[in-house]
CSV table of C-alpha atoms in Angstrom, one decimal:
chain,number,residue,atom,x,y,z
A,1,UNK,CA,69.8,97.6,151.4
A,2,UNK,CA,72.0,94.6,152.1
A,3,UNK,CA,74.6,94.8,154.9
A,4,UNK,CA,78.0,93.1,155.4
A,5,UNK,CA,81.0,93.8,157.5
A,6,UNK,CA,83.5,93.7,154.6
A,7,UNK,CA,83.2,93.6,150.8
A,8,UNK,CA,86.2,92.3,148.8
A,9,UNK,CA,86.0,93.5,145.2
A,10,UNK,CA,87.8,91.4,142.7
A,11,UNK,CA,88.1,87.6,142.2
A,12,UNK,CA,91.8,87.3,141.4
A,13,UNK,CA,94.1,85.1,143.4
A,14,UNK,CA,95.0,87.8,145.9
A,15,UNK,CA,91.4,89.1,146.4
A,16,UNK,CA,89.9,85.6,146.8
A,17,UNK,CA,92.6,84.6,149.3
A,18,UNK,CA,91.9,87.8,151.3
A,19,UNK,CA,88.2,87.1,151.4
A,20,UNK,CA,88.8,83.5,152.7
A,21,UNK,CA,91.2,84.8,155.4
A,22,UNK,CA,88.8,87.5,156.5
A,23,UNK,CA,85.8,85.1,156.7
A,24,UNK,CA,87.8,82.5,158.6
A,25,UNK,CA,88.9,85.3,161.0
A,26,UNK,CA,85.2,85.8,161.8
A,27,UNK,CA,84.3,88.7,159.6
A,28,UNK,CA,81.0,88.6,157.6
A,29,UNK,CA,82.5,88.9,154.1
A,30,UNK,CA,81.1,89.2,150.6
A,31,UNK,CA,83.3,88.5,147.6
A,32,UNK,CA,82.2,90.4,144.5
A,33,UNK,CA,83.9,88.5,141.7
A,34,UNK,CA,82.8,88.0,138.1
A,35,UNK,CA,84.2,84.8,136.6
A,36,UNK,CA,87.9,85.2,135.6
A,37,UNK,CA,89.4,83.9,132.3
A,38,UNK,CA,91.6,80.8,132.3
A,39,UNK,CA,95.2,81.7,133.2
A,40,UNK,CA,97.9,79.4,131.7
A,41,UNK,CA,100.7,81.1,133.6
A,42,UNK,CA,102.3,79.8,136.8
A,43,UNK,CA,103.2,81.6,140.1
A,44,UNK,CA,106.2,81.0,142.3
A,45,UNK,CA,104.9,81.4,145.8
A,46,UNK,CA,107.8,82.4,148.1
A,47,UNK,CA,108.3,82.3,151.8
A,48,UNK,CA,105.9,84.7,153.5
A,49,UNK,CA,103.2,84.0,150.9
A,50,UNK,CA,103.2,80.3,151.7
A,51,UNK,CA,103.0,81.2,155.4
A,52,UNK,CA,99.9,83.3,154.8
A,53,UNK,CA,98.3,80.5,152.6
A,54,UNK,CA,99.1,78.1,155.4
A,55,UNK,CA,96.9,80.2,157.7
A,56,UNK,CA,93.9,79.4,155.4
A,57,UNK,CA,94.9,75.7,155.0
A,58,UNK,CA,96.1,76.0,151.4
A,59,UNK,CA,99.9,75.5,151.8
A,60,UNK,CA,99.6,71.7,151.9
A,61,UNK,CA,97.4,71.3,148.8
A,62,UNK,CA,99.6,73.9,146.9
A,63,UNK,CA,102.7,71.9,147.7
A,64,UNK,CA,101.0,68.7,146.6
A,65,UNK,CA,100.1,70.3,143.2
A,66,UNK,CA,103.2,72.4,142.6
A,67,UNK,CA,106.9,72.0,142.5
A,68,UNK,CA,109.4,73.1,145.2
A,69,UNK,CA,112.0,75.7,144.5
A,70,UNK,CA,115.2,74.6,146.2
A,71,UNK,CA,117.8,76.5,144.2
A,72,UNK,CA,117.6,79.8,142.3
A,73,UNK,CA,120.4,80.3,139.8
A,74,UNK,CA,121.4,83.6,138.1
A,75,UNK,CA,123.4,83.4,134.9
A,76,UNK,CA,124.9,86.5,133.3
A,77,UNK,CA,124.2,85.9,129.6
A,78,UNK,CA,124.6,89.5,128.5
A,79,UNK,CA,127.9,88.9,126.7
A,80,UNK,CA,129.1,92.3,127.8
A,81,UNK,CA,132.5,93.4,129.0
A,82,UNK,CA,131.6,93.3,132.7
A,83,UNK,CA,129.9,90.0,133.4
A,84,UNK,CA,129.0,88.7,136.8
A,85,UNK,CA,129.8,85.1,137.8
A,86,UNK,CA,126.9,82.5,138.0
A,87,UNK,CA,125.3,82.6,141.4
A,88,UNK,CA,123.3,79.9,143.1
A,89,UNK,CA,121.0,80.7,146.0
A,90,UNK,CA,120.3,77.5,147.9
A,91,UNK,CA,117.4,77.4,150.4
A,92,UNK,CA,119.4,75.0,152.6
A,93,UNK,CA,121.8,77.9,153.3
A,94,UNK,CA,119.1,79.6,155.3
A,95,UNK,CA,117.8,76.4,156.8
A,96,UNK,CA,114.8,76.0,154.6
A,97,UNK,CA,113.9,72.9,152.5
A,98,UNK,CA,112.8,75.3,149.7
A,99,UNK,CA,112.2,79.0,148.9
A,100,UNK,CA,108.6,78.2,148.0
A,101,UNK,CA,106.5,76.4,145.5
A,102,UNK,CA,105.7,77.0,141.8
A,103,UNK,CA,102.2,76.2,140.7
A,104,UNK,CA,100.1,76.6,137.6
A,105,UNK,CA,97.6,79.5,138.2
A,106,UNK,CA,94.8,77.3,137.0
A,107,UNK,CA,95.6,74.8,139.7
A,108,UNK,CA,96.0,77.5,142.3
A,109,UNK,CA,92.6,79.0,141.3
A,110,UNK,CA,90.9,75.7,141.6
A,111,UNK,CA,92.3,75.1,145.1
A,112,UNK,CA,91.2,78.6,146.2
A,113,UNK,CA,87.7,78.2,144.7
A,114,UNK,CA,87.3,75.0,146.6
A,115,UNK,CA,88.4,76.8,149.8
A,116,UNK,CA,85.7,79.5,149.1
A,117,UNK,CA,83.0,76.8,149.0
A,118,UNK,CA,84.2,75.4,152.3
A,119,UNK,CA,84.4,78.7,154.2
A,120,UNK,CA,81.6,79.9,156.5
A,121,UNK,CA,80.7,83.6,156.7
A,122,UNK,CA,81.8,84.1,153.1
A,123,UNK,CA,79.4,84.7,150.2
A,124,UNK,CA,80.7,84.9,146.6
A,125,UNK,CA,78.6,86.7,144.1
A,126,UNK,CA,79.4,86.8,140.4
A,127,UNK,CA,78.8,90.4,139.9
A,128,UNK,CA,81.1,93.4,139.4
A,129,UNK,CA,81.1,96.5,141.6
A,130,UNK,CA,80.6,99.8,139.7
A,131,UNK,CA,81.2,102.4,142.4
A,132,UNK,CA,81.7,103.1,146.0
A,133,UNK,CA,80.7,106.0,148.3
A,134,UNK,CA,82.2,106.3,151.8
A,135,UNK,CA,82.3,108.5,154.8
A,136,UNK,CA,83.4,108.3,158.4
A,137,UNK,CA,80.5,106.0,159.3
A,138,UNK,CA,80.7,103.4,156.5
A,139,UNK,CA,80.7,102.7,152.8
A,140,UNK,CA,78.2,101.7,150.2
A,141,UNK,CA,79.2,99.6,147.2
A,142,UNK,CA,77.1,99.9,144.1
A,143,UNK,CA,76.9,96.8,142.0
A,144,UNK,CA,76.7,96.5,138.2
A,145,UNK,CA,73.2,95.0,138.5
A,146,UNK,CA,72.0,98.1,140.4
A,147,UNK,CA,72.1,96.6,143.9
A,148,UNK,CA,73.8,98.2,146.8
A,149,UNK,CA,75.7,96.8,149.8
A,150,UNK,CA,76.5,98.7,153.0
A,151,UNK,CA,79.8,97.7,154.6
A,152,UNK,CA,82.4,98.9,157.2
A,153,UNK,CA,85.3,98.2,154.8
A,154,UNK,CA,85.9,97.8,151.1
A,155,UNK,CA,89.0,95.8,150.1
A,156,UNK,CA,89.8,96.8,146.5
A,157,UNK,CA,91.4,93.8,144.8
A,158,UNK,CA,90.0,94.6,141.3
A,159,UNK,CA,93.3,94.8,139.4
A,160,UNK,CA,95.5,97.4,137.8
A,161,UNK,CA,92.4,99.3,136.4
A,162,UNK,CA,90.7,99.3,139.7
A,163,UNK,CA,87.2,100.9,139.7
A,164,UNK,CA,87.3,101.1,143.5
A,165,UNK,CA,90.6,103.0,143.5
A,166,UNK,CA,89.4,105.4,140.9
A,167,UNK,CA,86.1,106.0,142.7
A,168,UNK,CA,88.1,106.8,145.9
A,169,UNK,CA,90.2,109.4,144.0
A,170,UNK,CA,93.5,107.6,144.6
A,171,UNK,CA,96.1,108.8,142.1
A,172,UNK,CA,98.4,106.3,140.2
A,173,UNK,CA,101.7,106.6,138.4
A,174,UNK,CA,102.1,104.3,135.4
A,175,UNK,CA,105.1,103.5,133.3
A,176,UNK,CA,106.0,101.2,130.5
A,177,UNK,CA,109.1,99.3,129.5
A,178,UNK,CA,110.4,98.7,126.0
A,179,UNK,CA,109.8,95.0,126.5
A,180,UNK,CA,107.3,92.2,126.1
A,181,UNK,CA,107.1,89.0,128.2
A,182,UNK,CA,106.4,85.7,126.5
A,183,UNK,CA,104.9,83.2,129.0
A,184,UNK,CA,104.4,79.5,128.3
A,185,UNK,CA,105.1,76.0,129.7
A,186,UNK,CA,107.6,73.4,128.4
A,187,UNK,CA,108.5,69.8,128.8
A,188,UNK,CA,112.2,68.8,128.8
A,189,UNK,CA,114.4,65.6,128.7
A,190,UNK,CA,116.6,66.5,131.7
A,191,UNK,CA,115.2,66.7,135.2
A,192,UNK,CA,115.3,70.3,136.6
A,193,UNK,CA,116.2,69.0,140.2
A,194,UNK,CA,114.0,71.8,141.6
A,195,UNK,CA,116.4,74.5,140.2
A,196,UNK,CA,115.1,77.7,138.7
A,197,UNK,CA,117.5,79.4,136.3
A,198,UNK,CA,117.3,83.0,135.3
A,199,UNK,CA,119.5,84.0,132.4
A,200,UNK,CA,120.1,87.8,132.3
A,201,UNK,CA,120.2,88.9,128.7
A,202,UNK,CA,120.5,92.3,127.0
A,203,UNK,CA,116.8,92.4,126.4
A,204,UNK,CA,115.8,91.3,129.9
A,205,UNK,CA,115.6,88.1,132.0
A,206,UNK,CA,114.9,84.7,130.4
A,207,UNK,CA,113.6,82.6,133.3
A,208,UNK,CA,112.9,78.8,133.7
A,209,UNK,CA,110.9,77.9,136.8
A,210,UNK,CA,110.3,74.2,137.7
A,211,UNK,CA,106.9,72.6,137.5
A,212,UNK,CA,106.0,69.0,138.6
A,213,UNK,CA,107.8,66.3,136.6
A,214,UNK,CA,110.1,67.1,133.7
A,215,UNK,CA,108.2,70.4,133.0
A,216,UNK,CA,109.0,74.0,133.6
A,217,UNK,CA,107.4,77.5,133.1
A,218,UNK,CA,109.1,80.0,131.0
A,219,UNK,CA,109.1,83.8,131.3
A,220,UNK,CA,111.0,85.3,128.4
A,221,UNK,CA,111.4,89.1,128.3
A,222,UNK,CA,112.2,90.3,124.8
A,223,UNK,CA,112.0,93.4,122.6
A,224,UNK,CA,108.4,93.9,121.5
A,225,UNK,CA,109.1,93.5,117.7
A,226,UNK,CA,111.0,90.2,118.3
A,227,UNK,CA,108.4,88.9,120.8
A,228,UNK,CA,105.7,89.4,118.1
A,229,UNK,CA,107.8,87.4,115.6
A,230,UNK,CA,108.5,84.6,118.1
A,231,UNK,CA,104.8,84.2,118.8
A,232,UNK,CA,104.2,83.4,115.1
A,233,UNK,CA,107.2,81.1,114.7
A,234,UNK,CA,106.5,77.4,114.0
A,235,UNK,CA,106.5,75.4,117.2
A,236,UNK,CA,109.4,73.2,116.2
A,237,UNK,CA,111.7,76.1,115.5
A,238,UNK,CA,110.7,78.0,118.6
A,239,UNK,CA,111.5,74.9,120.7
A,240,UNK,CA,115.0,74.9,119.3
A,241,UNK,CA,115.4,78.6,120.0
A,242,UNK,CA,114.2,78.1,123.7
A,243,UNK,CA,116.7,75.2,124.1
A,244,UNK,CA,119.5,77.4,122.7
A,245,UNK,CA,118.6,80.3,125.1
A,246,UNK,CA,118.9,77.8,128.0
A,247,UNK,CA,122.2,76.5,126.7
A,248,UNK,CA,120.6,73.0,126.6
A,249,UNK,CA,120.8,72.6,130.4
A,250,UNK,CA,117.5,70.7,130.3
A,251,UNK,CA,118.1,69.0,127.0
A,252,UNK,CA,115.5,68.8,124.3
A,253,UNK,CA,112.4,71.1,124.8
A,254,UNK,CA,108.8,70.7,123.8
A,255,UNK,CA,106.3,73.5,124.1
A,256,UNK,CA,103.2,72.3,126.0
A,257,UNK,CA,100.9,75.4,126.3
A,258,UNK,CA,99.6,78.4,124.5
A,259,UNK,CA,102.2,81.3,124.2
A,260,UNK,CA,100.9,84.4,125.9
A,261,UNK,CA,102.4,87.9,125.4
A,262,UNK,CA,102.3,90.7,127.9
A,263,UNK,CA,103.7,94.2,127.4
A,264,UNK,CA,105.8,95.1,130.4
A,265,UNK,CA,104.6,97.9,132.6
A,266,UNK,CA,104.5,99.1,136.2
A,267,UNK,CA,102.4,101.2,138.4
A,268,UNK,CA,102.4,102.7,141.9
A,269,UNK,CA,99.8,104.6,143.9
A,270,UNK,CA,100.2,107.7,146.1
A,271,UNK,CA,98.4,105.9,149.0
A,272,UNK,CA,97.2,102.4,149.8
A,273,UNK,CA,94.1,103.5,151.6
A,274,UNK,CA,91.1,105.8,151.3
A,275,UNK,CA,88.0,106.4,153.3
A,276,UNK,CA,86.8,102.9,154.4
A,277,UNK,CA,89.0,101.5,151.6
A,278,UNK,CA,92.2,99.3,151.4
A,279,UNK,CA,94.0,98.5,148.2
A,280,UNK,CA,95.7,95.0,147.8
A,281,UNK,CA,97.3,93.3,144.9
A,282,UNK,CA,97.5,94.9,141.5
A,283,UNK,CA,95.0,97.6,142.6
A,284,UNK,CA,97.9,98.8,144.8
A,285,UNK,CA,101.0,98.0,142.7
A,286,UNK,CA,101.8,96.6,139.3
A,287,UNK,CA,105.0,94.7,138.5
A,288,UNK,CA,106.5,93.2,135.4
A,289,UNK,CA,106.9,89.4,135.7
A,290,UNK,CA,110.4,89.7,137.0
A,291,UNK,CA,111.7,88.3,140.3
A,292,UNK,CA,108.3,86.7,141.3
A,293,UNK,CA,107.2,89.9,143.0
A,294,UNK,CA,103.6,90.4,141.8
A,295,UNK,CA,101.3,88.0,143.6
A,296,UNK,CA,103.8,87.5,146.4
A,297,UNK,CA,103.6,91.2,147.2
A,298,UNK,CA,99.8,91.1,146.9
A,299,UNK,CA,99.6,88.2,149.4
A,300,UNK,CA,101.8,90.1,151.8
A,301,UNK,CA,99.2,93.0,151.5
A,302,UNK,CA,96.5,90.5,152.4
A,303,UNK,CA,98.4,89.2,155.4
A,304,UNK,CA,99.1,92.6,156.8
A,305,UNK,CA,95.5,93.8,156.3
A,306,UNK,CA,94.1,90.7,158.0
A,307,UNK,CA,96.5,91.2,161.0
A,308,UNK,CA,95.5,94.9,161.3
A,309,UNK,CA,91.8,94.1,161.1
A,310,UNK,CA,92.0,91.5,163.9
A,311,UNK,CA,92.9,94.3,166.2
A,312,UNK,CA,89.7,96.3,165.4
A,313,UNK,CA,87.0,93.8,165.1
A,314,UNK,CA,84.3,96.2,166.2
A,315,UNK,CA,84.9,98.5,163.2
A,316,UNK,CA,87.3,97.0,160.6
A,317,UNK,CA,87.2,100.1,158.4
A,318,UNK,CA,88.2,102.7,161.0
A,319,UNK,CA,90.8,105.3,160.0
A,320,UNK,CA,93.4,104.2,162.6
A,321,UNK,CA,93.3,100.6,161.4
A,322,UNK,CA,93.8,101.7,157.8
A,323,UNK,CA,96.7,104.0,158.7
A,324,UNK,CA,98.3,101.0,160.5
A,325,UNK,CA,97.9,98.9,157.3
A,326,UNK,CA,99.4,101.7,155.2
A,327,UNK,CA,102.4,102.0,157.5
A,328,UNK,CA,103.1,98.3,157.5
A,329,UNK,CA,103.0,98.0,153.7
A,330,UNK,CA,104.5,101.2,152.4
A,331,UNK,CA,108.2,100.3,152.8
A,332,UNK,CA,107.9,96.8,151.4
A,333,UNK,CA,106.0,98.0,148.3
A,334,UNK,CA,108.3,100.9,147.7
A,335,UNK,CA,111.5,98.9,148.1
A,336,UNK,CA,110.3,96.1,145.8
A,337,UNK,CA,109.2,98.6,143.2
A,338,UNK,CA,112.6,100.3,143.1
A,339,UNK,CA,114.4,97.0,143.2
A,340,UNK,CA,112.6,95.4,140.3
A,341,UNK,CA,112.8,98.6,138.2
A,342,UNK,CA,116.6,98.9,138.8
A,343,UNK,CA,117.3,95.3,138.0
A,344,UNK,CA,115.4,95.4,134.7
A,345,UNK,CA,116.8,98.8,133.6
A,346,UNK,CA,120.4,97.7,134.5
A,347,UNK,CA,120.0,94.9,132.0
A,348,UNK,CA,118.9,97.3,129.3
A,349,UNK,CA,121.6,99.9,130.1
A,350,UNK,CA,124.5,100.2,127.7
A,351,UNK,CA,126.6,102.5,130.0
A,352,UNK,CA,129.7,100.8,131.3
A,353,UNK,CA,129.4,102.2,134.8
A,354,UNK,CA,125.9,100.7,135.2
A,355,UNK,CA,127.2,97.3,133.9
A,356,UNK,CA,130.1,97.4,136.2
A,357,UNK,CA,128.0,98.3,139.3
A,358,UNK,CA,125.6,95.4,138.5
A,359,UNK,CA,128.4,93.0,138.0
A,360,UNK,CA,130.1,94.1,141.2
A,361,UNK,CA,127.0,93.7,143.3
A,362,UNK,CA,126.3,90.2,142.0
A,363,UNK,CA,130.0,89.2,142.3
A,364,UNK,CA,129.9,90.3,146.0
A,365,UNK,CA,126.9,88.1,146.7
A,366,UNK,CA,128.6,85.2,145.0
A,367,UNK,CA,131.8,85.6,147.0
A,368,UNK,CA,130.5,86.6,150.4
A,369,UNK,CA,128.2,84.0,152.0
A,370,UNK,CA,126.7,86.2,154.8
A,371,UNK,CA,125.7,88.8,152.2
A,372,UNK,CA,124.1,86.1,150.0
A,373,UNK,CA,122.2,84.7,153.0
A,374,UNK,CA,121.1,88.3,153.9
A,375,UNK,CA,119.7,88.6,150.4
A,376,UNK,CA,117.9,85.3,150.5
A,377,UNK,CA,116.3,86.0,153.9
A,378,UNK,CA,115.1,89.4,152.6
A,379,UNK,CA,113.7,87.7,149.5
A,380,UNK,CA,111.8,85.0,151.4
A,381,UNK,CA,110.6,87.1,154.4
A,382,UNK,CA,111.0,90.9,153.8
A,383,UNK,CA,112.4,92.6,156.9
A,384,UNK,CA,114.0,89.5,158.4
A,385,UNK,CA,117.3,90.4,156.8
A,386,UNK,CA,117.2,93.9,158.3
A,387,UNK,CA,117.0,92.5,161.8
A,388,UNK,CA,119.7,89.9,161.0
A,389,UNK,CA,122.3,92.0,159.2
A,390,UNK,CA,125.1,90.4,157.1
A,391,UNK,CA,127.6,91.4,159.8
A,392,UNK,CA,125.6,89.8,162.5
A,393,UNK,CA,125.1,86.7,160.4
A,394,UNK,CA,128.9,86.5,159.8
A,395,UNK,CA,129.5,86.9,163.5
A,396,UNK,CA,127.1,84.0,164.2
A,397,UNK,CA,128.7,81.9,161.5
A,398,UNK,CA,132.2,82.4,163.1
A,399,UNK,CA,130.8,81.6,166.6
A,400,UNK,CA,129.2,78.4,165.2
A,401,UNK,CA,132.5,77.4,163.6
A,402,UNK,CA,134.4,78.0,166.9
A,403,UNK,CA,131.8,76.0,168.8
A,404,UNK,CA,132.2,73.1,166.3
A,405,UNK,CA,136.0,73.1,166.6
A,406,UNK,CA,135.7,73.2,170.4
A,407,UNK,CA,133.3,70.3,170.4
A,408,UNK,CA,135.5,68.4,168.0
A,409,UNK,CA,138.4,68.8,170.3
A,410,UNK,CA,136.5,67.5,173.3
A,411,UNK,CA,135.4,64.5,171.3
A,412,UNK,CA,139.0,63.7,170.5
A,413,UNK,CA,139.9,63.8,174.1
């Protein structure tokens, strides 16, 4: 029987990045990853995700291939009685050149594949895993071709229908939304100026995310029956509809890619670990394509797992290490799950109290800079805002202003 220290099951972006990070940290790692289909979507990699990718020397190439996100704009386009003002979140407000980088998934996959080939202690094998058995002493992964590999730890990154999670008996809770996401890329006449605009509509968000040049990615959340109709609409007519939904802020629009439709759903697990097993990415949580949470949350899983394993090199799958990983990730995963769910459902709700509460919250962020900066820091690096509360930020802001006035007075003298 073959032996390795760690087996990463699943060749998606999160799983492959985890395997690279583990191998570069010195663990003898095997990546079990059948070829993935071409993905025409893009991913906005935010803050902490880019920090993790920088650890495996991918941040630079990603920035070169992608487009920076300097401003995130929210526009209330619901047409309801209680409407929030337009809000612009600027990375410069929290001393960052950008919140992150938006890159085509095909380009990101190519960069990650290249990194795999350049990483020692990492073997990639194009075979699926069909099962796992584990006890206190180790785990054995069964392969689809009948082979078996003994390891200390299995990292399940095999997606929302994870075979490894099911084999470990970890329960999931699934739910669906009455929505479908249409995803495609466009060209446009007017430069986007590194601004991403999210229009909040009655059927869900309609989001434009910058790509290099005069190009952007579109994530359009719509009622399923309407989404089905839009997929079959002639290209010229759909281009006019897209331009109208964006209120022509980017001028004339041309559709440049295949239109993909994804029914919106979510999922959570009752635990992130099992015997000699850790879940990352969509094996651990499923998000609708709202707020750029999916892959970013998965990469934070990867970062936390690698950090925990560095503290137990002699036995990376020991129970205490996995408990530490679970403790590090539980609050982040739970808070993002609730946050995205509430945001999406608040757009669908017809009840005036819900609309008023949503409008009030967004209005407060627009009017109160410390609160807005708190939200931005939490979005970029979860937990940073908790240790730097809005009240503390306001106090620091006032102190800085007093110091500026004092210094100006001295210069006048």
